[in-house]
Each structure stands twice: as structure tokens, then as C-alpha cells.
Short mmCIF file of N, CA and C in Angstrom, two decimals:
data_model
loop_
_atom_site.label_atom_id
_atom_site.label_comp_id
_atom_site.label_asym_id
_atom_site.label_seq_id
_atom_site.Cartn_x
_atom_site.Cartn_y
_atom_site.Cartn_z
N UNK I 1 -18.15 -30.71 -30.61
CA UNK I 1 -18.68 -31.81 -29.73
C UNK I 1 -18.74 -32.82 -30.47
N UNK I 2 -18.60 -33.80 -30.57
CA UNK I 2 -18.71 -34.90 -31.63
C UNK I 2 -19.71 -35.87 -31.04
N UNK I 3 -20.20 -36.81 -31.78
CA UNK I 3 -21.47 -37.33 -31.15
C UNK I 3 -21.21 -38.74 -31.60
N UNK I 4 -21.26 -39.79 -30.85
CA UNK I 4 -20.74 -41.22 -30.82
C UNK I 4 -22.13 -42.00 -31.84
N UNK I 5 -21.93 -43.22 -32.58
CA UNK I 5 -22.87 -43.72 -32.80
C UNK I 5 -23.81 -44.61 -32.15
N UNK I 6 -23.53 -44.60 -31.04
CA UNK I 6 -24.42 -45.61 -30.14
C UNK I 6 -25.41 -45.36 -29.93
N UNK I 7 -25.30 -43.44 -29.73
CA UNK I 7 -26.68 -42.84 -29.23
C UNK I 7 -27.69 -42.94 -29.92
N UNK I 8 -27.47 -43.30 -31.37
CA UNK I 8 -28.08 -43.12 -32.44
C UNK I 8 -28.56 -44.87 -33.31
N UNK I 9 -30.22 -44.74 -33.71
CA UNK I 9 -30.45 -45.83 -34.08
C UNK I 9 -30.01 -45.46 -35.86
N UNK I 10 -29.84 -46.39 -36.80
CA UNK I 10 -29.68 -46.38 -38.34
C UNK I 10 -30.43 -47.23 -38.76
N UNK I 11 -31.05 -47.08 -39.47
CA UNK I 11 -32.09 -48.01 -40.29
C UNK I 11 -32.46 -47.82 -41.53
N UNK I 12 -32.61 -48.90 -42.55
CA UNK I 12 -33.37 -48.58 -43.58
C UNK I 12 -34.73 -48.85 -43.43
N UNK I 13 -35.42 -47.65 -44.52
CA UNK I 13 -36.80 -47.32 -44.13
C UNK I 13 -37.25 -48.58 -45.14
N UNK I 14 -38.27 -49.02 -44.74
CA UNK I 14 -38.86 -50.05 -45.81
C UNK I 14 -39.49 -49.35 -47.10
N UNK I 15 -39.55 -50.14 -47.85
CA UNK I 15 -40.21 -49.43 -49.29
C UNK I 15 -41.77 -48.83 -49.16
N UNK I 16 -42.78 -49.15 -48.08
CA UNK I 16 -44.15 -49.07 -48.17
C UNK I 16 -43.75 -47.96 -47.04
N UNK I 17 -42.85 -47.62 -46.50
CA UNK I 17 -42.66 -46.48 -45.48
C UNK I 17 -43.00 -44.89 -46.02
N UNK I 18 -43.44 -44.39 -45.26
CA UNK I 18 -43.68 -42.90 -45.60
C UNK I 18 -42.28 -42.17 -46.25
N UNK I 19 -42.18 -41.40 -47.29
CA UNK I 19 -41.09 -40.69 -47.82
C UNK I 19 -41.02 -39.55 -46.73
N UNK I 20 -39.69 -39.33 -46.23
CA UNK I 20 -39.36 -38.14 -45.12
C UNK I 20 -39.09 -36.83 -45.81
N UNK I 21 -40.39 -36.51 -46.94
CA UNK I 21 -39.82 -35.42 -47.51
C UNK I 21 -39.60 -34.46 -46.63
N UNK I 22 -39.96 -34.14 -45.60
CA UNK I 22 -39.64 -32.91 -44.68
C UNK I 22 -37.96 -32.90 -44.40
N UNK I 23 -37.67 -34.01 -44.34
CA UNK I 23 -36.16 -34.56 -44.04
C UNK I 23 -35.46 -33.87 -45.58
N UNK I 24 -35.73 -34.78 -46.31
CA UNK I 24 -35.14 -34.63 -47.73
C UNK I 24 -35.28 -33.17 -48.38
N UNK I 25 -36.22 -32.24 -47.82
CA UNK I 25 -35.93 -31.14 -48.48
C UNK I 25 -35.31 -30.17 -47.72
N UNK I 26 -34.33 -30.81 -47.08
CA UNK I 26 -33.45 -29.44 -46.57
C UNK I 26 -32.16 -29.66 -47.03
N UNK I 27 -32.00 -31.11 -48.02
CA UNK I 27 -30.96 -30.81 -48.98
C UNK I 27 -31.50 -31.16 -50.56
N UNK I 28 -32.72 -30.91 -51.19
CA UNK I 28 -33.37 -30.59 -52.50
C UNK I 28 -34.13 -29.47 -52.29
N UNK I 29 -34.53 -28.85 -53.22
CA UNK I 29 -35.56 -27.62 -53.41
C UNK I 29 -36.97 -28.00 -53.78
N UNK I 30 -37.26 -29.10 -54.30
CA UNK I 30 -38.21 -29.46 -54.36
C UNK I 30 -38.83 -30.61 -54.38
N UNK I 31 -40.05 -30.93 -54.26
CA UNK I 31 -40.58 -32.33 -54.00
C UNK I 31 -40.77 -32.99 -55.14
N UNK I 32 -40.71 -32.22 -56.45
CA UNK I 32 -40.80 -32.55 -57.73
C UNK I 32 -39.63 -33.31 -57.86
N UNK I 33 -38.39 -32.34 -57.59
CA UNK I 33 -37.09 -32.59 -58.21
C UNK I 33 -36.99 -33.73 -57.14
N UNK I 34 -36.88 -33.97 -55.85
CA UNK I 34 -37.00 -35.36 -54.99
C UNK I 34 -37.23 -36.63 -55.77
N UNK I 35 -38.80 -36.56 -56.13
CA UNK I 35 -39.43 -37.81 -56.37
C UNK I 35 -38.77 -38.19 -57.95
N UNK I 36 -37.96 -37.51 -58.53
CA UNK I 36 -37.36 -37.89 -59.84
C UNK I 36 -36.06 -39.15 -59.59
N UNK I 37 -36.18 -38.93 -58.22
CA UNK I 37 -35.02 -40.11 -57.82
C UNK I 37 -35.43 -41.21 -56.96
N UNK I 38 -36.13 -40.48 -56.02
CA UNK I 38 -36.20 -41.20 -54.56
C UNK I 38 -37.51 -42.76 -54.48
N UNK I 39 -38.13 -42.82 -55.75
CA UNK I 39 -38.72 -44.24 -55.73
C UNK I 39 -37.57 -44.97 -56.01
N UNK I 40 -36.27 -44.93 -56.65
CA UNK I 40 -35.58 -45.83 -56.98
C UNK I 40 -34.37 -45.82 -56.02
N UNK I 41 -34.74 -45.43 -54.83
CA UNK I 41 -33.26 -45.41 -53.83
C UNK I 41 -33.74 -45.76 -52.73
N UNK I 42 -33.12 -46.39 -52.10
CA UNK I 42 -32.72 -46.91 -50.92
C UNK I 42 -32.60 -45.44 -49.58
N UNK I 43 -33.73 -45.47 -48.61
CA UNK I 43 -33.59 -44.11 -47.76
C UNK I 43 -33.59 -45.06 -46.25
N UNK I 44 -32.54 -44.20 -45.40
CA UNK I 44 -31.88 -44.37 -44.55
C UNK I 44 -32.28 -43.34 -43.56
N UNK I 45 -32.88 -43.69 -42.28
CA UNK I 45 -32.91 -42.49 -41.25
C UNK I 45 -32.21 -42.55 -39.86
N UNK I 46 -31.56 -41.85 -39.70
CA UNK I 46 -30.53 -41.88 -38.43
C UNK I 46 -31.88 -41.19 -37.65
N UNK I 47 -31.80 -42.09 -36.32
CA UNK I 47 -32.89 -41.14 -34.82
C UNK I 47 -32.20 -41.48 -33.69
N UNK I 48 -32.40 -40.02 -33.14
CA UNK I 48 -32.34 -39.61 -31.44
C UNK I 48 -33.22 -40.35 -31.12
N UNK I 49 -33.59 -41.33 -30.27
CA UNK I 49 -34.47 -41.65 -29.51
C UNK I 49 -35.72 -41.95 -30.52
N UNK I 50 -36.89 -41.18 -31.01
CA UNK I 50 -37.76 -41.48 -31.95
C UNK I 50 -37.99 -40.42 -32.91
N UNK I 51 -37.00 -39.88 -32.29
CA UNK I 51 -37.38 -38.54 -33.79
C UNK I 51 -35.90 -38.97 -34.99
N UNK I 52 -36.66 -38.82 -36.00
CA UNK I 52 -35.97 -38.47 -37.32
C UNK I 52 -35.01 -37.14 -37.13
N UNK I 53 -33.44 -37.42 -37.62
CA UNK I 53 -32.70 -36.12 -37.42
C UNK I 53 -32.09 -36.07 -38.76
N UNK I 54 -31.58 -37.10 -39.62
CA UNK I 54 -31.06 -37.23 -40.54
C UNK I 54 -31.30 -38.41 -41.22
N UNK I 55 -31.50 -38.13 -42.83
CA UNK I 55 -31.89 -38.58 -43.65
C UNK I 55 -30.72 -38.52 -44.82
N UNK I 56 -30.87 -40.30 -45.85
CA UNK I 56 -29.89 -40.29 -46.86
C UNK I 56 -30.44 -41.25 -47.58
N UNK I 57 -30.31 -41.00 -49.08
CA UNK I 57 -31.08 -41.87 -50.26
C UNK I 57 -29.69 -42.31 -51.27
N UNK I 58 -29.71 -43.30 -50.98
CA UNK I 58 -28.69 -44.16 -52.05
C UNK I 58 -29.19 -44.36 -53.06
N UNK I 59 -28.14 -44.72 -54.41
CA UNK I 59 -28.84 -45.02 -55.32
C UNK I 59 -28.20 -45.88 -56.30
N UNK I 60 -28.38 -47.29 -56.74
CA UNK I 60 -27.28 -48.14 -57.51
C UNK I 60 -27.17 -47.10 -59.11
N UNK I 61 -26.04 -47.01 -59.42
CA UNK I 61 -25.72 -46.24 -60.89
C UNK I 61 -25.26 -47.32 -61.67
N UNK I 62 -24.46 -48.61 -61.07
CA UNK I 62 -24.03 -49.45 -61.62
C UNK I 62 -23.86 -50.06 -60.78
N UNK I 63 -22.76 -51.52 -61.45
CA UNK I 63 -22.89 -52.67 -60.44
C UNK I 63 -21.76 -52.21 -59.45
N UNK I 64 -20.98 -51.64 -60.04
CA UNK I 64 -19.57 -50.95 -58.93
C UNK I 64 -19.67 -49.38 -58.21
N UNK I 65 -20.93 -48.80 -58.77
CA UNK I 65 -20.73 -47.16 -58.14
C UNK I 65 -22.20 -47.13 -57.54
N UNK I 66 -22.13 -46.69 -56.32
CA UNK I 66 -23.73 -46.52 -55.42
C UNK I 66 -23.30 -44.78 -55.49
N UNK I 67 -24.48 -43.75 -55.65
CA UNK I 67 -24.90 -42.47 -55.49
C UNK I 67 -25.04 -42.29 -54.30
N UNK I 68 -24.80 -41.07 -53.51
CA UNK I 68 -25.88 -40.43 -52.67
C UNK I 68 -26.43 -39.61 -53.33
N UNK I 69 -27.75 -39.90 -53.28
CA UNK I 69 -28.61 -38.72 -53.87
C UNK I 69 -29.09 -37.65 -52.90
N UNK I 70 -29.15 -37.93 -51.99
CA UNK I 70 -29.81 -36.72 -50.91
C UNK I 70 -29.44 -37.45 -49.35
N UNK I 71 -28.46 -36.48 -48.81
CA UNK I 71 -28.24 -36.23 -47.08
C UNK I 71 -28.41 -35.38 -46.43
N UNK I 72 -28.92 -35.04 -45.21
CA UNK I 72 -29.74 -34.05 -44.67
C UNK I 72 -29.75 -34.31 -43.22
N UNK I 73 -29.14 -33.39 -43.12
CA UNK I 73 -29.32 -33.11 -41.02
C UNK I 73 -30.18 -32.50 -40.38
N UNK I 74 -31.09 -32.65 -39.83
CA UNK I 74 -31.80 -31.09 -39.55
C UNK I 74 -30.85 -30.67 -38.59
N UNK I 75 -31.30 -29.06 -38.22
CA UNK I 75 -30.30 -28.00 -38.04
C UNK I 75 -29.84 -28.32 -36.73
N UNK I 76 -30.44 -28.87 -35.46
CA UNK I 76 -30.17 -29.01 -33.82
C UNK I 76 -29.24 -29.98 -34.22
N UNK I 77 -29.28 -30.68 -35.11
CA UNK I 77 -27.60 -31.51 -34.92
C UNK I 77 -26.64 -31.48 -35.94
N UNK I 78 -27.04 -30.13 -36.50
CA UNK I 78 -25.50 -29.80 -37.44
C UNK I 78 -24.18 -29.63 -36.74
N UNK I 79 -22.93 -29.82 -37.67
CA UNK I 79 -21.83 -29.33 -36.59
C UNK I 79 -21.67 -30.24 -35.49
N UNK I 80 -22.20 -31.31 -35.65
CA UNK I 80 -21.80 -32.24 -34.07
C UNK I 80 -21.04 -33.61 -34.58
N UNK I 81 -21.31 -33.94 -36.09
CA UNK I 81 -20.28 -35.36 -36.74
C UNK I 81 -21.49 -35.91 -36.88
N UNK I 82 -22.81 -35.40 -37.30
CA UNK I 82 -24.22 -36.71 -37.34
C UNK I 82 -23.47 -36.87 -39.17
N UNK I 83 -23.24 -35.71 -40.14
CA UNK I 83 -23.14 -36.04 -41.62
C UNK I 83 -21.62 -37.21 -41.84
N UNK I 84 -20.73 -36.83 -40.71
CA UNK I 84 -19.69 -37.68 -41.13
C UNK I 84 -20.35 -39.29 -40.68
N UNK I 85 -21.13 -39.24 -39.62
CA UNK I 85 -21.40 -40.60 -39.38
C UNK I 85 -22.22 -40.99 -40.87
N UNK I 86 -23.65 -40.30 -41.01
CA UNK I 86 -23.72 -40.80 -41.96
C UNK I 86 -22.70 -41.09 -43.64
N UNK I 87 -21.76 -40.52 -43.75
CA UNK I 87 -20.82 -40.56 -44.70
C UNK I 87 -20.05 -42.24 -44.31
N UNK I 88 -19.60 -42.41 -43.00
CA UNK I 88 -19.48 -43.96 -42.46
C UNK I 88 -20.36 -44.83 -43.09
N UNK I 89 -21.46 -44.57 -42.77
CA UNK I 89 -22.58 -45.65 -43.26
C UNK I 89 -22.75 -45.93 -44.18
N UNK I 90 -22.79 -44.98 -45.41
CA UNK I 90 -22.91 -45.29 -47.20
C UNK I 90 -21.64 -45.98 -47.11
N UNK I 91 -20.31 -45.28 -46.50
CA UNK I 91 -19.02 -46.11 -46.96
C UNK I 91 -19.40 -47.56 -46.84
N UNK I 92 -19.89 -47.90 -45.58
CA UNK I 92 -20.37 -49.83 -45.24
C UNK I 92 -20.97 -50.08 -46.04
N UNK I 93 -22.30 -49.85 -46.08
CA UNK I 93 -23.39 -50.53 -47.03
C UNK I 93 -22.37 -50.27 -48.37
N UNK I 94 -22.02 -49.35 -48.80
CA UNK I 94 -21.19 -49.68 -50.34
C UNK I 94 -20.48 -50.75 -50.21
N UNK I 95 -19.50 -50.77 -49.22
CA UNK I 95 -18.77 -51.94 -49.74
C UNK I 95 -19.09 -53.16 -49.07
N UNK I 96 -20.02 -53.31 -48.14
CA UNK I 96 -20.60 -54.38 -48.20
C UNK I 96 -21.52 -54.87 -49.28
N UNK I 97 -21.95 -54.61 -49.99
CA UNK I 97 -22.48 -54.42 -51.09
C UNK I 97 -21.91 -54.45 -52.39
N UNK I 98 -20.53 -54.76 -52.16
CA UNK I 98 -19.03 -54.96 -53.42
C UNK I 98 -19.38 -53.47 -54.24
N UNK I 99 -19.68 -52.75 -54.01
CA UNK I 99 -19.30 -51.59 -54.77
C UNK I 99 -18.03 -51.07 -54.97
N UNK I 100 -17.34 -50.38 -55.90
CA UNK I 100 -16.04 -49.91 -55.70
C UNK I 100 -15.95 -48.36 -55.41
N UNK I 101 -16.95 -47.52 -55.50
CA UNK I 101 -16.94 -46.40 -56.08
C UNK I 101 -18.28 -45.75 -55.00
N UNK I 102 -17.91 -44.79 -54.34
CA UNK I 102 -19.40 -43.70 -53.78
C UNK I 102 -19.27 -42.49 -54.36
N UNK I 103 -20.25 -42.09 -55.21
CA UNK I 103 -20.22 -40.78 -55.63
C UNK I 103 -21.34 -39.79 -55.15
N UNK I 104 -20.88 -38.66 -55.36
CA UNK I 104 -22.14 -37.92 -55.06
C UNK I 104 -22.03 -36.66 -56.05
N UNK I 105 -23.26 -35.51 -56.00
CA UNK I 105 -23.02 -34.37 -56.96
C UNK I 105 -24.02 -33.18 -56.18
N UNK I 106 -22.94 -32.21 -56.28
CA UNK I 106 -23.77 -31.07 -55.36
C UNK I 106 -23.07 -29.92 -56.19
N UNK I 107 -24.18 -28.60 -56.12
CA UNK I 107 -24.26 -27.74 -56.26
C UNK I 107 -22.72 -26.89 -56.21
N UNK I 108 -22.11 -26.19 -57.63
CA UNK I 108 -21.07 -25.29 -57.79
C UNK I 108 -20.84 -24.26 -56.63
N UNK I 109 -22.00 -24.15 -56.23
CA UNK I 109 -21.92 -23.07 -54.90
C UNK I 109 -22.20 -23.34 -53.43
N UNK I 110 -22.21 -24.66 -53.39
CA UNK I 110 -22.26 -25.28 -52.35
C UNK I 110 -20.74 -25.58 -51.63
N UNK I 111 -20.25 -24.39 -51.12
CA UNK I 111 -18.79 -24.50 -50.74
C UNK I 111 -18.30 -25.21 -49.75
N UNK I 112 -19.72 -25.33 -48.62
CA UNK I 112 -19.49 -25.74 -47.17
C UNK I 112 -19.56 -27.34 -47.39
N UNK I 113 -20.92 -27.80 -48.48
CA UNK I 113 -20.78 -29.08 -48.79
C UNK I 113 -19.61 -29.75 -49.31
N UNK I 114 -18.75 -29.24 -50.62
CA UNK I 114 -17.50 -29.67 -50.95
C UNK I 114 -16.58 -29.86 -50.16
N UNK I 115 -16.29 -29.01 -48.96
CA UNK I 115 -15.59 -29.03 -48.26
C UNK I 115 -15.80 -30.32 -47.44
N UNK I 116 -17.27 -30.83 -46.79
CA UNK I 116 -17.46 -31.51 -46.09
C UNK I 116 -17.22 -32.91 -46.92
N UNK I 117 -17.55 -33.10 -48.21
CA UNK I 117 -17.25 -34.10 -48.63
C UNK I 117 -15.79 -34.53 -48.97
N UNK I 118 -14.82 -33.65 -49.16
CA UNK I 118 -13.73 -33.75 -49.48
C UNK I 118 -12.68 -34.38 -48.06
N UNK I 119 -13.41 -33.42 -46.87
CA UNK I 119 -12.85 -34.09 -45.51
C UNK I 119 -13.33 -35.12 -45.61
N UNK I 120 -14.27 -35.97 -46.02
CA UNK I 120 -14.70 -37.48 -46.03
C UNK I 120 -14.16 -38.19 -47.03
N UNK I 121 -13.31 -38.28 -47.79
CA UNK I 121 -12.55 -38.30 -48.57
C UNK I 121 -12.96 -38.70 -50.36
N UNK I 122 -13.92 -37.66 -50.17
CA UNK I 122 -14.55 -37.52 -51.85
C UNK I 122 -13.58 -36.62 -52.61
N UNK I 123 -13.17 -36.97 -53.89
CA UNK I 123 -12.30 -36.10 -54.66
C UNK I 123 -13.16 -35.05 -55.97
N UNK I 124 -13.38 -34.27 -56.75
CA UNK I 124 -13.91 -33.91 -57.49
C UNK I 124 -13.61 -34.89 -58.65
N UNK I 125 -14.56 -34.70 -59.76
CA UNK I 125 -14.21 -35.78 -60.82
C UNK I 125 -15.08 -35.42 -62.38
N UNK I 126 -15.73 -34.22 -62.03
CA UNK I 126 -16.60 -33.87 -62.95
C UNK I 126 -17.65 -33.26 -62.64
N UNK I 127 -17.88 -31.85 -63.76
CA UNK I 127 -18.88 -31.13 -63.69
C UNK I 127 -20.30 -31.67 -64.78
N UNK I 128 -21.39 -31.47 -63.81
CA UNK I 128 -22.61 -31.31 -65.17
C UNK I 128 -22.92 -30.00 -65.48
N UNK I 129 -22.52 -29.41 -66.23
CA UNK I 129 -22.64 -28.17 -66.61
C UNK I 129 -24.14 -28.04 -66.85
N UNK I 130 -24.38 -26.55 -66.43
CA UNK I 130 -25.83 -26.06 -66.31
C UNK I 130 -27.03 -27.08 -65.71
N UNK I 131 -26.74 -27.78 -64.46
CA UNK I 131 -27.09 -29.06 -64.25
C UNK I 131 -28.76 -28.51 -63.68
N UNK I 132 -28.59 -27.26 -62.83
CA UNK I 132 -29.65 -26.21 -61.58
C UNK I 132 -30.75 -25.65 -62.98
N UNK I 133 -29.90 -25.29 -63.97
CA UNK I 133 -30.81 -24.43 -64.83
C UNK I 133 -32.05 -25.44 -65.59
N UNK I 134 -31.23 -26.50 -66.28
CA UNK I 134 -32.20 -26.96 -66.93
C UNK I 134 -33.22 -28.15 -65.96
N UNK I 135 -32.87 -28.24 -64.85
CA UNK I 135 -33.55 -29.33 -64.18
C UNK I 135 -34.64 -28.59 -62.93
N UNK I 136 -34.38 -27.59 -62.98
CA UNK I 136 -35.34 -27.02 -61.83
C UNK I 136 -35.93 -25.57 -62.75
N UNK I 137 -37.08 -25.12 -61.96
CA UNK I 137 -37.93 -24.45 -63.07
C UNK I 137 -37.75 -23.18 -62.86
N UNK I 138 -37.18 -22.46 -61.29
CA UNK I 138 -36.79 -21.19 -61.06
C UNK I 138 -35.47 -21.17 -60.68
N UNK I 139 -34.98 -20.31 -60.57
CA UNK I 139 -33.27 -19.75 -60.55
C UNK I 139 -33.43 -20.27 -58.90
N UNK I 140 -32.15 -21.33 -58.55
CA UNK I 140 -31.84 -21.41 -57.21
C UNK I 140 -30.59 -20.67 -56.92
N UNK I 141 -30.78 -20.09 -55.42
CA UNK I 141 -29.59 -19.20 -54.98
C UNK I 141 -28.90 -20.06 -53.56
N UNK I 142 -27.41 -19.76 -53.78
CA UNK I 142 -26.71 -20.50 -52.48
C UNK I 142 -25.53 -19.53 -52.47
N UNK I 143 -25.75 -19.31 -50.69
CA UNK I 143 -24.08 -18.38 -51.02
C UNK I 143 -24.34 -16.80 -51.54
N UNK I 144 -25.66 -16.69 -51.52
CA UNK I 144 -25.30 -15.67 -52.92
C UNK I 144 -25.00 -15.47 -54.28
N UNK I 145 -24.70 -16.85 -54.75
CA UNK I 145 -24.89 -17.16 -56.33
C UNK I 145 -25.85 -18.04 -56.91
N UNK I 146 -26.21 -17.82 -58.12
CA UNK I 146 -26.98 -18.63 -58.51
C UNK I 146 -26.57 -20.17 -58.90
N UNK I 147 -26.81 -20.99 -58.62
CA UNK I 147 -26.63 -22.41 -58.73
C UNK I 147 -26.72 -22.72 -59.75
N UNK I 148 -25.48 -23.26 -60.70
CA UNK I 148 -25.73 -23.46 -62.52
C UNK I 148 -25.46 -24.81 -62.19
N UNK I 149 -24.18 -25.27 -62.11
CA UNK I 149 -23.56 -26.33 -62.49
C UNK I 149 -23.53 -27.31 -61.47
N UNK I 150 -23.37 -29.01 -61.54
CA UNK I 150 -23.10 -29.64 -60.48
C UNK I 150 -21.83 -30.24 -60.56
N UNK I 151 -21.35 -30.05 -59.36
CA UNK I 151 -20.24 -30.94 -59.10
C UNK I 151 -19.80 -32.61 -58.77
N UNK I 152 -19.49 -32.88 -59.09
CA UNK I 152 -19.42 -34.57 -59.10
C UNK I 152 -18.18 -34.75 -58.41
N UNK I 153 -18.50 -35.68 -57.17
CA UNK I 153 -17.54 -36.08 -56.60
C UNK I 153 -17.11 -37.72 -56.16
N UNK I 154 -16.43 -38.42 -56.26
CA UNK I 154 -15.98 -39.57 -55.74
C UNK I 154 -15.07 -39.99 -54.65
N UNK I 155 -15.62 -41.23 -53.88
CA UNK I 155 -15.12 -41.58 -53.01
C UNK I 155 -14.50 -43.31 -52.96
N UNK I 156 -13.20 -43.52 -53.87
CA UNK I 156 -12.82 -44.60 -54.25
C UNK I 156 -13.20 -45.68 -52.61
N UNK I 157 -13.40 -47.00 -52.92
CA UNK I 157 -13.78 -47.66 -51.52
C UNK I 157 -13.02 -48.80 -51.11
N UNK I 158 -11.79 -48.83 -52.44
CA UNK I 158 -10.56 -50.30 -52.03
C UNK I 158 -10.03 -49.74 -51.04
#
């Protein structure tokens, strides 16, 4: 069952708004890790009625590249097309602001996430070796494997 955007409200959070850590923590392991980037990002929320159901944090890497630093959907709304709605919104924001590429990084053990990004027009362009070893105080496991490297994916916007 795919859901249509008309059912939802998509808005950029005001800079002085409360940071939606509860949603952000669905996609990142610690508040400390989130705080490394969130204050330099534009935060977008997708709502169903008044409930926040998804979040996306976008960061300007350069004049030509916009990066998705965090994207998360609450469990009850997963596998219903919400992530793809967010991807479409991210691409539209990037194009409207004249970026040439949208990028994202995810764990080498995030097989489902990698497939999701590839289905949404991204392709692998690189690896940040030992990213999760060097940037998190404790080992993190996903799909029964320790997260080590970050896979970098890009979506060209032209």
C-alpha cells in the first residue's frame, strides 16, 4: 500500500524549534553523534495529522552537493512509501537550490538501506574506511555484523 503525499504535511523546522531527537535516533545511534551534524543541518518533518512520522536532516557539503545526514520513519509507517516520499522531497529541495548531486552515507552492514537508496536513484561512489569504529565509542551491530565502514552513495540531479 503506497501512500500519497497529499495525506501528509512536509515542513522545514524553524531554527529555534526543538530538535526531534526521538526520530533522529531511529537512524543514528547516539545523541552525541547527532549533535556532531544536526546544528548545521536543515531539518524537515513529515506529519500525518499532528504526529511527526518521519524526519530528514540535510547538510550543505558544498555549492554543488547536498547530503542527507539523517532520514528516519517511525515503525508504523515503514514499508509504505514514506522513505521514497522523503527522497523525492530531498531531490526537489536540492534541485530548487541548484545542487548537482544529492549524497548519503550508510553502514556497510545496512543492506536494506543500501537497496533503498539504489532503488531511489543513488549509486555507490566510495567507502569511508572504519568510520563507525573511529566515530562511535562502542561497537555497533546491524544484521548480526559489526558496523565498520560507511558506504557513500550519490544521486545525480541533472
